[in-house]
Amino acid sequence: MSNMLIAQSGGPTAAINASLSGAIQEAIRSGEIGQVYGALNGVEGMLAGTIIDLRAQFSRQEDFTILECTPAMALGSCRFRLPQEEEDPALYQKIDGIFRRYDIGYFFYIGGNDSMDTVDKLSRHFARTGQDIRIIGIPKTIDNDLPGTDHSPGFGSAAKFIATSVLEIIRDCYVYDTDSVTIVEIMGRNAGWLAASAALPRTVGARAPHLIYLPEVVFDPEQFIRDVKEILSLTRNCIVAVSEGVRLSDGTFAAENFQSGVVDAFGHRYLSGVGKYLEALVRDKVGCKVRSIELNVLQRCSSHLLSATDVREARKIGSYAIRFALQGQTGVMMVFERVSNRPYMVRIGCRPVAEIANREQLVPRAWINKQGNDITEEMFDYLLPLIEGEVSHPTQNGMPQHFVLEKSIVG
Amino acid sequence: MSNMLIAQSGGPTAAINASLSGAIQEAIRSGEIGQVYGALNGVEGMLAGTIIDLRAQFSRQEDFTILECTPAMALGSCRFRLPQEEEDPALYQKIDGIFRRYDIGYFFYIGGNDSMDTVDKLSRHFARTGQDIRIIGIPKTIDNDLPGTDHSPGFGSAAKFIATSVLEIIRDCYVYDTDSVTIVEIMGRNAGWLAASAALPRTVGARAPHLIYLPEVVFDPEQFIRDVKEILSLTRNCIVAVSEGVRLSDGTFAAENFQSGVVDAFGHRYLSGVGKYLEALVRDKVGCKVRSIELNVLQRCSSHLLSATDVREARKIGSYAIRFALQGQTGVMMVFERVSNRPYMVRIGCRPVAEIANREQLVPRAWINKQGNDITEEMFDYLLPLIEGEVSHPTQNGMPQHFVLEKSIVG
């Protein structure tokens, strides 16, 4: 009976530990897996041998419940991209050594696009070298940009936080009886799923947000000012949701001039400031009271406001990953297929990770209105089930309880 | 049996409608008050005659529950400061006319410092002119800067949101294994109560925030950099909470250079950017990865995360205001006196509003550590009871239900 190794990677989400919880619980339940190991800080920790024993840390069922309500990776994360085997054969030999040393038969990687690239490379390596080591990707991303799956765990909770916060900001906007523009800046470099979820307050009677701009449509600053003026001709408050990643017709980010030029480990530009940019634009071209609000990292770590649907699905897809591995799957990412919206039903399956890695799932153009400043009914139907349901948390001193793993390295 | 008028003013809080709810319920229950009128947009609406009937809008007890979970003023707000009577006697004659027209015997104003100034002026006017019209202030402010009361409704929920969000940001910070500084900018122009509440995660085992800067202590940028370097010599993550209002030794706001120079209706400088300023400072003087997060208006309107203590007290102080008015009180603000921390007990009383208006309650220097970069045990003891308890909300489509008043003006 061989052992399993699990790790987490990429940017935090509020629900990523629910997948970890589901996987650990299913591994124990199955009786077909020996040790349940976790690597700290993703593949970096696997390479560094910072591997811990997970099974021993969960003495009570309640520990899993608390873990599921703990935001960001309990195992830590990394931004490490595995090189091709031909570029660094020694690294792959090192990996072989580590897998042999810990007798790993199963490796699960919970992450986004870059992590699925690692799943792809590892599974191809083990297949080519004839080793029966099963490598499975478990999706997570607040951006919801992983292809091949209806949606990804982590997105629903981020969408719920955005929808709720925007609804509360709307209430905040309507208290004064003066003309004003409020701009809410929402995460999403290339995909507008998160910004789209800012529209959800309109399904519960809110009159706003009035305008929504996603990165999938070219952003025209002049059209934006015309849009704002039109709203202000109808109502005193104009509320705008905008994705951090909106681009001008020349392909540059609209906020480019407001940026620091810092790049992350993958060479992505550091993005911030589209809210501040649009705020300055409105002040200059419209002249009324204006403010911008950046929802910032709270979008990805606010596990005090989890979507019950998201957490349940994240746990389930984690546990199914174990079952699929035991049934012989490898080189795949777990996926959701949506069966229906009303009632909401999904089926869990898997797809070859090679079809998924390094690709992005954007919002279909048909789910954005013709003018490019709002979303359509199809998008509402898609989004609503994903934010459904509340999770009540164990608390301590008026704050949520979190589960912190003991990080004693296995010798 | 004369009628009552109630209004709300100043900046929004998440709990301000709980005081409105408590007052309306008590007015109905008392059987000693005729009509229950609300003025839209505070004193401005009272002067404009935009007055609505409140009693008719609450057919079910559940309506009050939903109102209590609705952020920002259900009646709308204003930033209007009543002039002295000698400056504008005609305005006071107009007020007399409105009070006579609606047969108002009681006026309740839910608000902060500026609103208490209005309570003071109105009550002195009616006393001087020998009219038995009772004017009572009901405190609300997220800043907690009203003197004469142990704390103000609205603060506890804001503190709970800050404590919870900072705890979640801490989890988010610890996922990567690299040196980094995270700066969380918190509201509070002059008083540091809100920034202090960022320390609460340390009471549930979190290792951060490491440094806390309040406006009550002069901010020294060089000492700040030394503080950050010292923390980084001990741990890879340095997490800082800073109040938007920290000032340099010359009395200017630390973030002054980053500000737009816009002033609000009272001539207050528009504040933003201390987080961005400290971020730039760390990038320049320390050189490691750094980011800043502004919690922004979510601090005052996140009623999805109410403190149960705050809501219960806000409701109660609203209902006591009615009782005190019926007993003959006028020219007072309702206050909390803390009886004990463990068990937490408060008594509700009232104080002459003249002692309160236009004054600010700052954090005592003794509740800040000697170095001026952290808070003391007394502050923890003071804060913890105020964020205690969770409120579960009625929801719709995965979002909180809000109560929106029908705004039909009474003829």
PDB file of C-alpha atoms in Angstrom, chain A residues 34-136:
ATOM      1  CA  GLY A  34      -0.684   4.328   3.503  1.00  0.00           C
ATOM      2  CA  GLN A  35       0.760   7.586   4.758  1.00  0.00           C
ATOM      3  CA  VAL A  36      -0.947  10.895   3.967  1.00  0.00           C
ATOM      4  CA  TYR A  37       1.883  13.352   3.401  1.00  0.00           C
ATOM      5  CA  GLY A  38       1.710  17.064   2.691  1.00  0.00           C
ATOM      6  CA  ALA A  39       4.487  19.088   1.055  1.00  0.00           C
ATOM      7  CA  LEU A  40       4.956  22.604   2.424  1.00  0.00           C
ATOM      8  CA  ASN A  41       4.983  25.421  -0.136  1.00  0.00           C
ATOM      9  CA  GLY A  42       3.971  23.313  -3.098  1.00  0.00           C
ATOM     10  CA  VAL A  43       6.479  21.722  -5.419  1.00  0.00           C
ATOM     11  CA  GLU A  44       9.242  23.781  -3.819  1.00  0.00           C
ATOM     12  CA  GLY A  45       8.648  21.992  -0.527  1.00  0.00           C
ATOM     13  CA  MET A  46       8.456  18.631  -2.280  1.00  0.00           C
ATOM     14  CA  LEU A  47      11.896  19.322  -3.807  1.00  0.00           C
ATOM     15  CA  ALA A  48      13.268  20.631  -0.509  1.00  0.00           C
ATOM     16  CA  GLY A  49      11.929  17.634   1.425  1.00  0.00           C
ATOM     17  CA  THR A  50       9.759  19.778   3.733  1.00  0.00           C
ATOM     18  CA  ILE A  51       7.142  17.059   3.986  1.00  0.00           C
ATOM     19  CA  ILE A  52       4.766  16.620   6.927  1.00  0.00           C
ATOM     20  CA  ASP A  53       2.440  13.892   8.146  1.00  0.00           C
ATOM     21  CA  LEU A  54      -1.181  15.012   7.768  1.00  0.00           C
ATOM     22  CA  ARG A  55      -3.132  12.036   9.062  1.00  0.00           C
ATOM     23  CA  ALA A  56      -1.831  12.452  12.619  1.00  0.00           C
ATOM     24  CA  GLN A  57      -3.010  16.051  12.827  1.00  0.00           C
ATOM     25  CA  PHE A  58      -6.738  15.401  12.609  1.00  0.00           C
ATOM     26  CA  SER A  59      -7.880  13.747  15.778  1.00  0.00           C
ATOM     27  CA  ARG A  60     -11.430  15.099  15.675  1.00  0.00           C
ATOM     28  CA  GLN A  61     -13.958  15.548  12.874  1.00  0.00           C
ATOM     29  CA  GLU A  62     -14.266  19.180  14.021  1.00  0.00           C
ATOM     30  CA  ASP A  63     -10.653  19.770  12.956  1.00  0.00           C
ATOM     31  CA  PHE A  64     -11.716  19.187   9.350  1.00  0.00           C
ATOM     32  CA  THR A  65     -14.606  21.625   9.743  1.00  0.00           C
ATOM     33  CA  ILE A  66     -12.255  24.307  11.043  1.00  0.00           C
ATOM     34  CA  LEU A  67      -9.703  23.564   8.298  1.00  0.00           C
ATOM     35  CA  GLU A  68     -12.446  24.070   5.692  1.00  0.00           C
ATOM     36  CA  CYS A  69     -13.155  27.554   7.096  1.00  0.00           C
ATOM     37  CA  THR A  70      -9.477  28.569   7.128  1.00  0.00           C
ATOM     38  CA  PRO A  71      -8.495  30.800   4.222  1.00  0.00           C
ATOM     39  CA  ALA A  72      -5.314  30.502   2.146  1.00  0.00           C
ATOM     40  CA  MET A  73      -3.223  27.357   1.797  1.00  0.00           C
ATOM     41  CA  ALA A  74      -2.810  25.530   5.119  1.00  0.00           C
ATOM     42  CA  LEU A  75       0.236  23.857   3.527  1.00  0.00           C
ATOM     43  CA  GLY A  76       1.634  27.125   2.189  1.00  0.00           C
ATOM     44  CA  SER A  77       2.086  27.943  -1.466  1.00  0.00           C
ATOM     45  CA  CYS A  78       4.715  28.665  -4.092  1.00  0.00           C
ATOM     46  CA  ARG A  79       5.011  30.263  -7.502  1.00  0.00           C
ATOM     47  CA  PHE A  80       7.448  27.674  -8.858  1.00  0.00           C
ATOM     48  CA  ARG A  81       7.142  26.478 -12.437  1.00  0.00           C
ATOM     49  CA  LEU A  82       8.670  23.089 -13.134  1.00  0.00           C
ATOM     50  CA  PRO A  83      11.073  23.181 -16.105  1.00  0.00           C
ATOM     51  CA  GLN A  84      10.772  20.734 -19.024  1.00  0.00           C
ATOM     52  CA  GLU A  85      12.512  17.440 -18.316  1.00  0.00           C
ATOM     53  CA  GLU A  86      15.029  17.985 -21.158  1.00  0.00           C
ATOM     54  CA  GLU A  87      15.993  21.348 -19.673  1.00  0.00           C
ATOM     55  CA  ASP A  88      16.850  19.922 -16.259  1.00  0.00           C
ATOM     56  CA  PRO A  89      17.013  16.093 -16.187  1.00  0.00           C
ATOM     57  CA  ALA A  90      18.770  16.194 -12.792  1.00  0.00           C
ATOM     58  CA  LEU A  91      15.730  17.820 -11.229  1.00  0.00           C
ATOM     59  CA  TYR A  92      13.512  14.981 -12.443  1.00  0.00           C
ATOM     60  CA  GLN A  93      15.988  12.443 -11.058  1.00  0.00           C
ATOM     61  CA  LYS A  94      15.754  14.257  -7.752  1.00  0.00           C
ATOM     62  CA  ILE A  95      11.958  14.018  -7.907  1.00  0.00           C
ATOM     63  CA  ASP A  96      12.219  10.272  -8.620  1.00  0.00           C
ATOM     64  CA  GLY A  97      14.428   9.955  -5.536  1.00  0.00           C
ATOM     65  CA  ILE A  98      11.986  11.801  -3.328  1.00  0.00           C
ATOM     66  CA  PHE A  99       9.004   9.787  -4.548  1.00  0.00           C
ATOM     67  CA  ARG A 100      10.951   6.558  -3.923  1.00  0.00           C
ATOM     68  CA  ARG A 101      12.157   7.696  -0.509  1.00  0.00           C
ATOM     69  CA  TYR A 102       8.614   8.439   0.713  1.00  0.00           C
ATOM     70  CA  ASP A 103       7.110   5.575  -1.358  1.00  0.00           C
ATOM     71  CA  ILE A 104       4.672   7.962  -3.026  1.00  0.00           C
ATOM     72  CA  GLY A 105       2.145   6.328  -5.324  1.00  0.00           C
ATOM     73  CA  TYR A 106      -0.205   9.307  -5.635  1.00  0.00           C
ATOM     74  CA  PHE A 107       0.441  13.026  -5.930  1.00  0.00           C
ATOM     75  CA  PHE A 108      -2.345  15.600  -5.754  1.00  0.00           C
ATOM     76  CA  TYR A 109      -1.729  19.220  -6.619  1.00  0.00           C
ATOM     77  CA  ILE A 110      -4.401  21.782  -5.693  1.00  0.00           C
ATOM     78  CA  GLY A 111      -3.879  24.861  -7.799  1.00  0.00           C
ATOM     79  CA  GLY A 112      -4.592  26.954 -10.857  1.00  0.00           C
ATOM     80  CA  ASN A 113      -3.181  27.228 -14.330  1.00  0.00           C
ATOM     81  CA  ASP A 114       0.502  27.157 -13.469  1.00  0.00           C
ATOM     82  CA  SER A 115       0.001  24.240 -11.094  1.00  0.00           C
ATOM     83  CA  MET A 116      -1.742  22.241 -13.816  1.00  0.00           C
ATOM     84  CA  ASP A 117       1.394  22.683 -15.927  1.00  0.00           C
ATOM     85  CA  THR A 118       3.303  20.941 -13.122  1.00  0.00           C
ATOM     86  CA  VAL A 119       0.714  18.142 -13.001  1.00  0.00           C
ATOM     87  CA  ASP A 120       1.108  17.707 -16.754  1.00  0.00           C
ATOM     88  CA  LYS A 121       4.919  17.571 -16.648  1.00  0.00           C
ATOM     89  CA  LEU A 122       5.079  15.199 -13.681  1.00  0.00           C
ATOM     90  CA  SER A 123       2.512  12.797 -15.080  1.00  0.00           C
ATOM     91  CA  ARG A 124       4.236  12.705 -18.466  1.00  0.00           C
ATOM     92  CA  HIS A 125       7.551  12.044 -16.720  1.00  0.00           C
ATOM     93  CA  PHE A 126       6.217   9.123 -14.716  1.00  0.00           C
ATOM     94  CA  ALA A 127       4.371   7.698 -17.737  1.00  0.00           C
ATOM     95  CA  ARG A 128       7.488   7.919 -19.904  1.00  0.00           C
ATOM     96  CA  THR A 129       9.644   6.280 -17.268  1.00  0.00           C
ATOM     97  CA  GLY A 130       7.061   3.532 -16.701  1.00  0.00           C
ATOM     98  CA  GLN A 131       6.437   4.301 -13.028  1.00  0.00           C
ATOM     99  CA  ASP A 132       2.885   3.738 -11.749  1.00  0.00           C
ATOM    100  CA  ILE A 133       2.637   7.016  -9.890  1.00  0.00           C
ATOM    101  CA  ARG A 134      -0.683   8.772 -10.344  1.00  0.00           C
ATOM    102  CA  ILE A 135      -0.703  12.525 -10.617  1.00  0.00           C
ATOM    103  CA  ILE A 136      -3.979  14.422 -10.317  1.00  0.00           C
TER     104      ILE A 136
END
